[in-house]
Short mmCIF file of C-alpha atoms and ligand atoms in Angstrom, two decimals:
data_model
loop_
_atom_site.label_atom_id
_atom_site.label_comp_id
_atom_site.label_asym_id
_atom_site.label_seq_id
_atom_site.Cartn_x
_atom_site.Cartn_y
_atom_site.Cartn_z
CA MET A 136 97.56 193.79 347.74
CA GLN A 137 95.89 192.77 351.29
CA PRO A 138 94.07 189.04 351.36
CA ARG A 139 90.67 187.98 353.89
CA PHE A 140 90.22 184.17 353.85
CA THR A 141 86.55 182.60 354.20
CA LEU A 142 86.15 178.53 354.71
CA SER A 143 83.83 176.70 355.31
CA ALA A 144 84.29 172.88 355.66
CA ASP A 145 81.98 169.75 356.93
CA LEU A 146 84.46 167.58 359.02
CA GLN A 147 82.56 164.39 358.75
CA CYS A 148 82.56 162.54 362.23
CA SER A 149 82.74 158.43 362.72
CA ARG A 150 80.06 158.66 365.16
CA GLU A 151 77.69 161.31 366.53
CA PRO A 152 79.15 163.02 369.35
CA SER A 153 77.92 162.99 372.69
CA GLY A 154 76.63 166.00 374.47
CA GLU A 155 79.89 165.34 376.45
CA ALA A 156 81.76 165.24 373.00
CA VAL A 157 80.07 168.69 372.16
CA ALA A 158 80.78 170.64 375.23
CA ALA A 159 84.09 169.66 374.73
CA LEU A 160 83.87 170.86 371.25
CA GLU A 161 83.09 173.77 372.57
CA ARG A 162 85.51 174.70 374.51
CA ALA A 163 88.39 173.46 371.93
CA VAL A 164 86.90 175.93 369.52
CA ALA A 165 87.13 178.67 372.22
CA GLU A 166 90.39 177.28 373.06
CA ALA A 167 91.63 177.74 369.46
CA ASN A 168 90.77 180.97 368.72
CA ASP A 169 92.06 182.22 371.92
CA THR A 170 95.85 180.49 371.76
CA LEU A 171 96.19 177.90 368.90
CA PHE A 172 96.17 180.24 366.19
CA VAL A 173 97.83 182.63 367.93
CA LYS A 174 100.99 180.98 367.82
CA GLY A 175 103.83 182.38 366.17
CA VAL A 176 101.87 185.48 364.86
CA PRO A 177 104.22 188.63 365.40
CA LYS A 178 103.02 190.83 368.78
CA GLY A 179 101.18 193.43 367.38
CA VAL A 180 99.25 191.80 364.80
CA PRO A 181 95.60 193.03 364.89
CA ARG A 182 93.56 189.76 365.79
CA GLU A 183 90.89 190.05 362.85
CA GLU A 184 93.88 189.87 360.81
CA VAL A 185 94.21 186.47 361.94
CA GLY A 186 92.74 183.03 361.20
CA ARG A 187 89.25 182.17 364.10
CA ILE A 188 86.54 180.01 363.50
CA THR A 189 83.69 182.37 363.46
CA SER A 190 81.16 179.83 363.67
CA TRP A 191 80.19 176.02 363.96
CA SER A 192 77.47 173.45 364.33
CA VAL A 193 76.96 170.19 364.58
CA GLY A 194 74.20 167.94 363.03
CA GLY A 195 74.18 164.42 362.90
CA THR A 196 77.46 163.03 361.81
CA THR A 197 79.09 166.41 360.63
CA LEU A 198 80.73 169.07 362.47
CA HIS A 199 80.03 172.32 360.54
CA LEU A 200 83.03 175.06 360.14
CA VAL A 201 83.71 178.75 359.42
CA LEU A 202 86.44 180.00 359.60
CA GLU A 203 88.04 183.97 358.48
CA SER A 204 91.20 184.83 358.59
CA GLY A 205 93.58 187.60 357.27
CA GLY A 206 97.24 186.98 356.27
CA TYR A 207 97.86 185.54 359.70
CA THR A 208 97.21 181.80 359.93
CA ARG A 209 95.29 181.36 357.04
CA ALA A 210 92.00 180.19 357.45
CA HIS A 211 93.56 177.13 355.89
CA ASP A 212 96.15 176.51 358.08
CA ALA A 213 93.74 177.06 361.65
CA LEU A 214 91.67 174.01 359.82
CA PHE A 215 94.52 171.67 359.99
CA ARG A 216 95.73 173.03 363.11
CA PHE A 217 91.67 172.63 364.70
CA ARG A 218 91.47 168.87 363.05
CA LYS A 219 94.73 168.04 364.58
CA HIS A 220 94.23 169.52 368.04
CA LEU A 221 90.45 168.31 367.61
CA ALA A 222 91.27 164.74 366.94
CA GLY A 223 92.86 164.68 370.44
CA VAL A 224 89.91 166.39 371.74
CA LEU A 225 86.99 163.93 370.08
CA GLY A 226 89.22 160.61 371.19
CA LYS A 227 88.83 160.72 374.20
CA HIS A 228 84.57 160.47 373.10
CA GLN A 229 85.90 157.64 371.23
CA VAL A 230 85.02 159.91 368.00
CA GLY A 231 87.03 160.05 365.08
CA ILE A 232 87.49 162.82 362.26
CA ARG A 233 87.00 160.50 358.64
CA GLU A 234 86.86 162.92 356.27
CA ILE A 235 87.09 166.78 355.25
CA LEU A 236 84.32 168.16 352.92
CA VAL A 237 85.39 171.92 351.40
CA THR A 238 81.83 173.57 351.01
CA ARG A 239 83.43 176.95 349.95
CA PHE A 240 86.84 178.66 349.87
CA ALA A 241 86.60 182.54 349.67
CA VAL A 242 89.68 184.74 349.09
CA VAL A 243 88.82 188.50 348.98
CA LEU A 244 91.97 190.39 347.52
CA THR A 245 91.87 194.34 348.26
CA GLY A 246 93.67 196.47 346.04
CA ASP A 247 94.70 196.99 342.20
CA VAL A 248 94.28 193.52 340.81
CA PRO A 249 93.64 194.04 337.34
CA ASP A 250 91.98 190.58 334.80
CA SER A 251 95.52 190.05 333.59
CA ALA A 252 96.71 188.74 336.31
CA ILE A 253 93.79 186.26 337.52
CA PRO A 254 95.28 183.14 336.15
CA ARG A 255 92.60 180.59 334.49
CA LEU A 256 92.53 177.71 336.38
CA PRO A 257 90.41 174.98 337.20
CA PHE A 258 90.57 175.78 340.91
CA ILE A 259 89.00 179.22 340.30
CA ARG A 260 85.31 178.89 340.00
CA SER A 261 83.86 182.13 339.34
CA VAL A 262 85.70 185.79 340.09
CA GLU A 263 83.29 189.21 341.14
CA ARG A 264 84.29 192.68 340.93
CA ARG A 265 82.86 195.04 344.17
CA SER A 266 84.37 198.59 344.98
CA GLY A 267 88.13 198.45 345.58
CA THR A 268 87.58 194.01 345.93
CA VAL A 269 87.86 190.89 343.20
CA THR A 270 86.58 187.91 345.21
CA LEU A 271 87.63 184.73 343.83
CA ASP A 272 85.91 181.68 344.36
CA LEU A 273 87.80 178.71 344.62
CA ALA A 274 87.28 175.03 343.75
CA VAL A 275 89.25 173.61 346.37
CA SER A 276 89.36 169.99 347.80
CA ALA A 277 90.97 169.13 351.64
CA ALA A 278 93.90 167.78 349.65
CA ASP A 279 94.49 170.95 347.75
CA LEU A 280 94.28 172.81 350.78
CA GLU A 281 97.03 170.70 352.35
CA HIS A 282 99.45 171.09 349.33
CA ARG A 283 98.61 175.50 349.59
CA ILE A 284 96.76 175.56 346.98
CA PRO A 285 95.36 179.16 347.70
CA ASP A 286 98.83 180.54 348.59
CA ARG A 287 100.33 179.48 345.49
CA ILE A 288 97.15 180.82 343.67
CA LEU A 289 97.89 183.93 344.83
CA ASN A 290 101.65 184.33 344.86
CA LEU A 291 100.94 183.56 340.82
CA VAL A 292 98.65 186.63 341.04
CA GLU A 293 101.27 188.88 342.44
CA GLU A 294 104.16 187.34 340.48
CA LYS A 295 101.67 188.72 337.57
CA ILE A 296 101.02 191.65 338.71
CA GLN A 297 105.04 192.41 339.48
CA ALA A 298 105.26 190.52 335.45
CA ARG A 299 103.14 193.46 333.93
CA GLU A 300 105.47 195.91 335.80
CA TYR A 301 108.93 194.24 334.24
CA GLY A 302 106.84 194.10 330.96
CA GLY A 303 107.51 190.62 330.04
CA LYS A 304 111.43 189.15 329.39
CA THR A 305 112.80 192.66 330.70
CA GLU A 306 116.39 192.23 332.42
CA HIS A 307 117.81 195.27 334.55
CA TRP A 308 120.94 196.28 332.94
CA GLU A 309 124.02 197.31 334.73
CA LEU A 310 127.46 198.44 333.44
CA VAL A 311 130.58 196.41 335.13
CA TYR A 312 133.20 196.74 332.55
CA GLU A 313 134.34 198.25 329.49
CA SER A 314 136.91 197.66 326.97
CA GLY A 315 136.70 200.94 325.33
CA PRO A 316 136.70 200.98 321.57
CA LYS A 317 139.21 198.69 319.38
CA GLU A 318 140.51 199.40 315.93
CA ARG A 319 137.67 198.53 313.73
CA VAL A 320 139.17 196.90 310.50
CA TYR A 321 135.44 195.17 309.15
CA GLN A 322 132.12 196.68 308.98
CA GLY A 323 130.74 193.46 307.21
CA ASN A 324 128.71 190.31 308.14
CA PRO A 325 130.28 187.48 309.84
CA THR A 326 127.18 185.41 308.78
CA GLU A 327 126.74 186.48 305.27
CA GLU A 328 130.32 186.06 304.66
CA MET A 329 131.22 182.55 306.07
CA GLU A 330 128.49 181.64 303.94
CA ALA A 331 129.74 182.93 300.78
CA ARG A 332 132.87 181.28 301.32
CA HIS A 333 131.24 177.97 301.62
CA TRP A 334 132.21 178.17 305.83
CA ILE A 335 128.75 177.42 306.41
CA ARG A 336 125.52 176.34 304.93
CA HIS A 337 122.07 176.73 306.25
CA GLY A 338 120.75 173.04 307.73
CA ALA A 339 117.35 171.62 307.15
CA SER A 340 116.20 172.70 309.54
CA ARG A 341 114.75 176.43 310.88
CA GLY A 342 118.06 178.11 312.89
CA GLN A 343 120.15 175.32 312.56
CA TRP A 344 123.37 175.68 310.70
CA ILE A 345 125.75 172.91 308.87
CA TYR A 346 129.97 174.02 309.95
CA GLY A 347 131.94 173.69 307.84
CA PRO A 348 135.76 171.94 308.32
CA GLN A 349 136.87 176.04 308.68
CA ALA A 350 134.69 177.27 311.13
CA VAL A 351 134.52 174.03 312.90
CA GLN A 352 138.15 175.40 313.01
CA LEU A 353 137.33 178.41 315.04
CA PHE A 354 135.41 176.61 317.49
CA ARG A 355 137.84 174.46 318.09
CA ALA A 356 140.60 177.35 318.47
CA PHE A 357 138.38 179.14 321.26
CA GLN A 358 137.65 175.05 323.04
CA SER A 359 141.47 175.35 323.18
CA ILE A 360 141.31 178.42 324.33
CA VAL A 361 138.72 178.15 327.06
CA GLU A 362 140.67 174.76 328.18
CA GLU A 363 144.31 176.16 328.46
CA ARG A 364 143.22 180.06 330.23
CA ILE A 365 140.05 178.79 332.22
CA LEU A 366 139.03 175.48 332.95
CA GLY A 367 143.05 174.45 332.99
CA PRO A 368 143.92 176.62 335.67
CA LEU A 369 140.63 176.95 337.46
CA GLY A 370 140.64 173.17 337.81
CA PHE A 371 137.41 171.86 335.99
CA SER A 372 136.18 168.84 335.02
CA GLU A 373 134.85 167.55 331.93
CA MET A 374 131.43 165.23 332.22
CA VAL A 375 129.18 164.39 329.63
CA PHE A 376 125.34 165.98 330.32
CA PRO A 377 122.37 164.25 329.17
CA LYS A 378 120.64 166.23 326.36
CA VAL A 379 117.37 165.30 327.34
CA ASP A 380 115.24 166.93 329.92
CA THR A 381 112.75 165.50 331.62
CA TRP A 382 109.95 167.38 333.02
CA ASP A 383 111.08 165.93 336.49
CA VAL A 384 114.26 167.66 336.26
CA LEU A 385 113.35 170.77 334.52
CA SER A 386 110.24 171.30 337.24
CA ARG A 387 112.69 170.76 339.62
CA SER A 388 115.33 173.07 337.71
CA GLY A 389 112.18 176.12 338.07
CA HIS A 390 112.39 176.20 334.14
CA ALA A 391 108.90 174.30 334.15
CA LYS A 392 107.35 177.91 335.26
CA GLY A 393 108.04 179.32 332.30
CA VAL A 394 110.37 177.48 328.91
CA TYR A 395 107.28 176.48 327.73
CA PRO A 396 107.11 178.71 324.70
CA GLU A 397 111.04 178.65 323.72
CA ILE A 398 111.20 175.04 323.58
CA TYR A 399 111.85 171.28 321.15
CA TYR A 400 109.66 169.21 322.61
CA VAL A 401 110.99 165.31 322.78
CA CYS A 402 108.57 162.35 322.02
CA THR A 403 108.43 158.73 322.39
CA PRO A 404 106.53 156.21 319.72
CA LYS A 405 103.45 154.14 321.63
CA THR A 406 104.81 151.44 320.87
CA ARG A 407 108.07 149.74 318.85
CA ASP A 408 106.20 146.73 317.83
CA PRO A 409 106.86 147.31 313.73
CA ALA A 410 103.40 146.38 313.03
CA PHE A 411 102.31 149.18 314.84
CA TRP A 412 103.99 151.38 312.78
CA GLU A 413 103.46 149.64 309.48
CA ASP A 414 100.66 152.31 307.74
CA VAL A 415 103.23 154.70 308.43
CA SER A 416 105.90 153.10 306.43
CA ASP A 417 103.62 152.36 303.33
CA HIS A 418 102.52 155.44 303.50
CA PHE A 419 105.76 156.69 302.98
CA LYS A 420 106.50 154.53 300.41
CA VAL A 421 103.98 155.43 297.81
CA THR A 422 103.21 158.97 298.55
CA GLY A 423 106.99 159.75 299.52
CA GLU A 424 105.83 162.13 302.07
CA VAL A 425 105.93 161.45 306.24
CA PRO A 426 101.76 161.10 306.95
CA VAL A 427 102.85 164.05 309.58
CA ASP A 428 99.23 163.39 311.36
CA LEU A 429 99.46 160.35 311.59
CA VAL A 430 103.06 160.00 313.64
CA ARG A 431 101.23 162.38 316.43
CA GLU A 432 98.61 159.71 316.92
CA LYS A 433 100.95 157.49 317.37
CA VAL A 434 103.70 158.93 319.57
CA ASP A 435 103.51 159.35 323.46
CA GLY A 436 104.84 162.41 325.65
CA PRO A 437 105.85 164.52 325.00
CA ILE A 438 108.45 163.62 328.21
CA GLY A 439 110.27 166.49 328.47
CA ALA A 440 112.64 168.63 326.12
CA LEU A 441 115.58 168.53 324.42
CA CYS A 442 118.68 170.25 326.81
CA TYR A 443 118.02 174.43 326.94
CA ALA A 444 120.00 175.63 329.54
CA GLN A 445 122.92 172.45 329.53
CA CYS A 446 123.20 172.65 333.54
CA PRO A 447 119.73 171.08 334.14
CA SER A 448 120.07 167.50 333.41
CA PHE A 449 123.32 167.58 335.30
CA TRP A 450 122.18 167.45 337.90
CA PRO A 451 120.57 164.43 338.81
CA PHE A 452 123.82 162.91 339.45
CA VAL A 453 124.61 164.71 342.52
CA GLN A 454 119.87 164.24 343.55
CA GLY A 455 119.87 163.78 347.01
CA ARG A 456 123.33 163.49 348.23
CA THR A 457 125.67 165.60 350.74
CA LEU A 458 129.15 166.34 349.05
CA ALA A 459 132.07 165.72 350.71
CA GLN A 460 133.98 168.66 352.53
CA GLY A 461 137.26 168.40 350.74
CA THR A 462 135.80 168.00 347.31
CA LEU A 463 133.90 171.77 347.32
CA PRO A 464 134.32 173.38 345.23
CA VAL A 465 133.05 170.85 343.06
CA ARG A 466 134.03 172.22 339.02
CA ILE A 467 132.73 170.59 336.37
CA PHE A 468 131.77 171.70 332.34
CA ASP A 469 129.95 169.94 329.99
CA ARG A 470 130.77 170.88 325.60
CA SER A 471 128.97 167.25 324.92
CA GLY A 472 126.28 168.19 322.39
CA THR A 473 123.74 170.66 321.44
CA SER A 474 121.02 172.76 323.14
CA HIS A 475 118.29 174.06 321.46
CA ARG A 476 115.64 177.18 321.51
CA TYR A 477 112.59 177.44 319.39
CA GLU A 478 114.16 181.44 319.04
CA SER A 479 110.55 181.57 316.58
CA GLY A 480 110.94 184.87 314.32
CA GLY A 481 114.32 185.70 316.34
CA ILE A 482 116.69 183.49 314.63
CA HIS A 483 119.40 185.82 313.18
CA GLY A 484 122.80 184.50 311.30
CA ILE A 485 124.75 182.47 313.41
CA GLU A 486 124.15 185.27 316.69
CA ARG A 487 120.55 183.66 317.48
CA VAL A 488 120.08 180.10 316.01
CA ASP A 489 117.23 177.18 317.51
CA GLU A 490 120.34 174.96 317.35
CA PHE A 491 123.96 176.42 318.98
CA HIS A 492 126.50 175.06 320.36
CA ARG A 493 128.04 176.29 324.12
CA ILE A 494 130.39 175.52 326.90
CA GLU A 495 128.79 174.99 330.00
CA LEU A 496 130.55 175.39 332.98
CA VAL A 497 129.33 174.36 336.52
CA TRP A 498 130.63 174.60 340.02
CA LEU A 499 129.03 173.72 343.88
CA GLY A 500 129.66 174.87 347.26
CA THR A 501 129.18 177.19 349.90
CA ALA A 502 128.23 180.82 349.21
CA ALA A 503 131.08 181.99 349.09
CA GLN A 504 132.63 179.62 347.44
CA THR A 505 130.75 179.85 345.14
CA GLY A 506 130.80 183.59 344.86
CA GLU A 507 134.70 183.06 344.69
CA MET A 508 134.92 180.82 341.57
CA ALA A 509 132.37 183.62 340.19
CA GLU A 510 135.17 186.31 340.50
CA GLN A 511 137.88 184.18 339.60
CA LEU A 512 136.32 183.63 336.18
CA HIS A 513 135.15 186.81 336.04
CA GLN A 514 139.19 187.55 335.63
CA VAL A 515 140.23 184.65 333.97
CA TYR A 516 137.48 186.41 331.23
CA ARG A 517 138.77 189.29 331.04
CA GLY A 518 142.52 188.24 330.12
CA VAL A 519 141.16 186.24 327.52
CA PHE A 520 138.85 188.62 325.51
CA GLU A 521 142.01 191.45 326.12
CA GLU A 522 144.62 189.93 325.44
CA VAL A 523 143.64 186.60 323.39
CA LEU A 524 141.05 187.71 321.02
CA GLU A 525 141.61 191.34 321.49
CA LEU A 526 137.76 192.38 321.91
CA GLU A 527 135.36 195.54 322.42
CA TRP A 528 133.60 193.74 324.39
CA ARG A 529 131.66 195.19 328.17
CA SER A 530 129.94 193.12 331.42
CA ALA A 531 126.83 194.07 332.86
CA ARG A 532 124.85 192.46 335.35
CA VAL A 533 121.47 191.68 334.82
CA THR A 534 118.71 190.95 337.11
CA PRO A 535 116.59 187.94 335.13
CA TRP A 536 112.53 188.63 335.64
CA PHE A 537 111.88 185.29 337.66
CA MET A 538 115.04 186.08 339.80
CA ALA A 539 113.59 189.31 340.55
CA GLN A 540 110.24 187.74 340.79
CA GLU A 541 111.25 184.83 343.49
CA GLY A 542 112.82 187.26 345.58
CA MET A 543 116.47 186.08 345.26
CA VAL A 544 118.11 189.05 344.62
CA GLY A 545 119.80 189.63 348.24
CA ALA A 546 118.86 186.36 349.73
CA CYS A 547 121.18 186.13 352.54
CA GLY A 548 121.87 189.41 352.61
CA CYS A 549 124.04 188.75 349.52
CA GLU A 550 124.65 190.55 347.16
CA THR A 551 126.32 187.78 344.78
CA VAL A 552 123.55 185.71 343.22
CA GLY A 553 122.46 186.90 339.85
CA THR A 554 124.02 186.68 336.47
CA THR A 555 126.25 188.71 334.33
CA ASP A 556 126.46 188.85 330.50
CA TYR A 557 129.37 189.40 328.20
CA GLU A 558 128.37 191.65 325.12
CA ALA A 559 130.39 192.51 322.59
CA PHE A 560 130.20 194.98 319.98
CA LEU A 561 129.14 194.02 316.31
CA PRO A 562 130.53 196.72 313.88
CA TYR A 563 128.23 195.74 311.07
CA SER A 564 124.71 196.18 313.32
CA GLY A 565 125.88 198.76 316.23
CA THR A 566 124.37 196.34 318.61
CA TRP A 567 126.41 194.22 321.50
CA LEU A 568 125.31 190.83 321.21
CA GLU A 569 125.86 188.93 324.53
CA PHE A 570 127.88 185.99 323.71
CA GLN A 571 128.37 184.41 327.76
CA ASN A 572 127.23 184.81 331.03
CA VAL A 573 128.35 183.47 334.54
CA SER A 574 125.50 183.21 336.76
CA VAL A 575 125.25 182.43 341.02
CA ASN A 576 121.88 180.47 340.70
CA GLY A 577 122.11 181.16 344.30
CA ASP A 578 120.84 177.48 346.92
CA LYS A 579 117.98 177.43 343.92
CA TYR A 580 119.43 173.78 342.27
CA PRO A 581 120.94 172.68 345.51
CA LYS A 582 117.53 172.88 346.74
CA GLY A 583 115.29 172.18 343.74
CA PHE A 584 117.64 168.72 344.02
CA ASN A 585 117.16 168.17 347.44
CA VAL A 586 121.92 168.60 347.42
CA LYS A 587 123.29 169.19 351.05
CA ILE A 588 127.24 169.76 351.71
CA GLN A 589 128.74 168.28 354.53
CA SER A 590 129.33 170.72 357.12
CA GLY A 591 125.92 171.85 356.73
CA GLU A 592 126.26 175.12 355.82
CA PRO A 593 123.24 175.58 353.12
CA CYS A 594 124.82 174.47 348.93
CA TRP A 595 124.81 176.97 346.22
CA SER A 596 126.05 177.00 342.68
CA GLY A 597 126.57 178.92 339.91
CA CYS A 598 127.09 178.41 336.09
CA SER A 599 128.73 179.73 332.71
CA GLY A 600 127.72 179.52 329.27
CA ILE A 601 130.29 179.62 326.49
CA GLY A 602 128.82 179.74 323.50
CA LEU A 603 130.44 178.94 320.65
CA GLU A 604 128.40 180.18 317.26
CA ARG A 605 128.57 183.63 320.00
CA TRP A 606 131.76 184.04 320.34
CA THR A 607 132.51 182.98 316.32
CA ALA A 608 129.93 186.09 315.35
CA ALA A 609 131.53 188.52 317.56
CA PHE A 610 135.24 187.73 316.41
CA LEU A 611 135.13 187.44 312.48
CA ALA A 612 132.34 190.40 312.89
CA GLN A 613 135.48 193.05 314.86
CA LYS A 614 138.21 190.71 312.99
CA GLY A 615 137.18 190.11 309.37
CA PHE A 616 138.70 187.28 307.96
CA ASP A 617 141.67 187.67 306.99
CA PRO A 618 143.90 185.42 308.98
CA ALA A 619 146.82 187.50 308.85
CA ARG A 620 144.87 190.73 310.86
CA TRP A 621 143.85 188.44 313.41
CA PRO A 622 145.21 188.19 316.82
CA GLU A 623 148.53 185.62 317.29
CA GLY A 624 146.87 183.82 319.74
CA VAL A 625 143.11 182.77 318.04
CA ALA A 626 145.87 183.05 313.66
CA SER A 627 147.80 181.01 315.52
CA ARG A 628 145.22 178.14 317.30
CA VAL A 629 143.54 177.94 313.68
CA GLY A 630 146.27 177.50 311.48
CA GLU A 631 146.05 177.26 307.30
CA LEU A 632 142.00 177.49 306.65
CA LYS A 633 141.02 173.71 305.59
CA GLU A 634 139.47 173.95 302.29
CA ILE A 635 137.65 170.69 301.99
CA PHE A 636 134.78 171.72 299.50
CA ARG A 637 134.95 173.50 296.15
CA PHE A 638 131.47 173.75 294.08
CA LEU A 639 131.16 174.09 289.91
P1 ATP B 34 119.60 186.03 324.87
O1 ATP B 34 119.14 187.37 325.27
O2 ATP B 34 120.70 186.89 323.48
O3 ATP B 34 118.63 185.63 323.54
P2 ATP B 34 119.66 184.15 326.28
O4 ATP B 34 119.46 185.12 328.17
O5 ATP B 34 118.18 183.86 326.33
O6 ATP B 34 120.44 185.14 325.18
P3 ATP B 34 121.32 182.31 328.13
O7 ATP B 34 119.95 182.08 328.40
O8 ATP B 34 121.58 183.24 329.26
O9 ATP B 34 121.17 183.69 327.36
O10 ATP B 34 121.93 181.43 327.76
C1 ATP B 34 123.33 181.51 327.64
C2 ATP B 34 124.15 181.49 326.42
O11 ATP B 34 124.07 180.82 325.78
C3 ATP B 34 124.34 183.17 326.08
O12 ATP B 34 125.53 183.95 326.71
C4 ATP B 34 124.74 182.32 324.47
O13 ATP B 34 126.16 181.94 324.31
C5 ATP B 34 124.29 181.51 324.61
N1 ATP B 34 122.50 180.81 323.60
C6 ATP B 34 121.78 181.81 323.91
N2 ATP B 34 120.38 181.25 322.69
C7 ATP B 34 121.44 181.31 322.29
C8 ATP B 34 120.73 181.10 320.60
N3 ATP B 34 119.74 181.04 320.04
N4 ATP B 34 121.86 180.80 319.56
C9 ATP B 34 122.78 181.03 319.90
N5 ATP B 34 123.40 180.96 321.54
C10 ATP B 34 122.79 181.46 322.48
ZN1 ZN B 35 123.38 176.56 333.66
MG1 MG B 36 116.99 184.00 324.58
#
């Protein structure tokens, strides 16, 4: 996809340039085309690929410019370079540049650009197709050009073309380790059996369960295994992360790029004045129904989302700061609350729910420290699944589509950026279930939240999400419901199952 840019702009001058000033202008244009715009362009790039002023004229106090370029010193970059240069040149003749009016900005794309790859944004005034080319006529101000809006639009087009090739949210999957088959002692669906035994019951909200004492005994057993075998030995300390993620957090974490179909939105009241809400209260008191439409009129926001990925809301703790050398790698975890995802039709048993419980590990340090920590985690996890839970499991390297798109794979010539999924076999369905992951996220979060380390090396981070529902589903699906047949390390931690509820 080769872009060509054409930009027409009117530069408003503080007064009409004199004959001498116009002569200086002429020299400035020639100099810009010959040297200023070519600066930094690699040798061998054809001249027509590089920005140049193709026409100019002065009418009264206005300087009309037309700039054209290919991919190098793009027309808009050339414009701002020229303005800076011009300020000095015209300043000598007591002429200032007041403002820039963009009268036309067109991008011509060559190659296969399907309609679906062109974003629907107010910046795109019209799209015109001729044989083999697409011309985007952009409605952009000088400020938009300074914010590199055209470049971002082109990146987006590129991303959409690639996303089509990925076919949605698919991941590239590559097996790392497989435990091999284990003895099959149970074939049932654990959610159904937990329900029948009154260990769990549907909550009032979609994809939500109320966990009874027995289910929580299992959760706590798993947590204590995680504490003893993973968090303790590897030196992770507990924190409490917020569970409402603002748009600022989601913007910096990158989730704002595409998380919208899967989040629970958070709203706040327009005011906490009871009088403002009295009609809502009264409506409920009289009808017994909450007037949802009326409520909708009285709330602000959404201000963000309920916790989705768990680690983003930690980052403001270190935002804008430099981590002291002796503290690295920083190792922390959070298990203080729920995560929420709108899984839509995908909801399934306790395996795929809208409200779930997860222990989230986060670590920060140099690239080497971050990769090393991921390796150590892989080792201790393997020990837990082999020796304690005795699961039939496997691990696989997956490349999330967004990372592939952002070119993060293999960044820094380093192979370690990416995610490893851990999956368990579910005998009742014959399928594999992802029950946790380990991700090395490179400098994505430190960059987004402006976090540095003392040595000046790039700061990297990683995270690992241990899903308690998924551990429970995997364990029960393989080991069944008879604690006598459970691995000792689990059975002893669960203890005797509590029968608190009996129903008539
Ligand atoms: P899946 O592909 O199964 O939807 P994911 O890739 O969306 O999983 P991640 O975003 O990697 O999951 O989240 C990390 C961990 O959080 C998962 O390994 C899993 O343990 C847990 N998790 C994610 N979504 C859910 C859910 N809807 N219900 C229960 N646990 C979940
Ligand atoms: Zn995370
Ligand atoms: Mg998912």
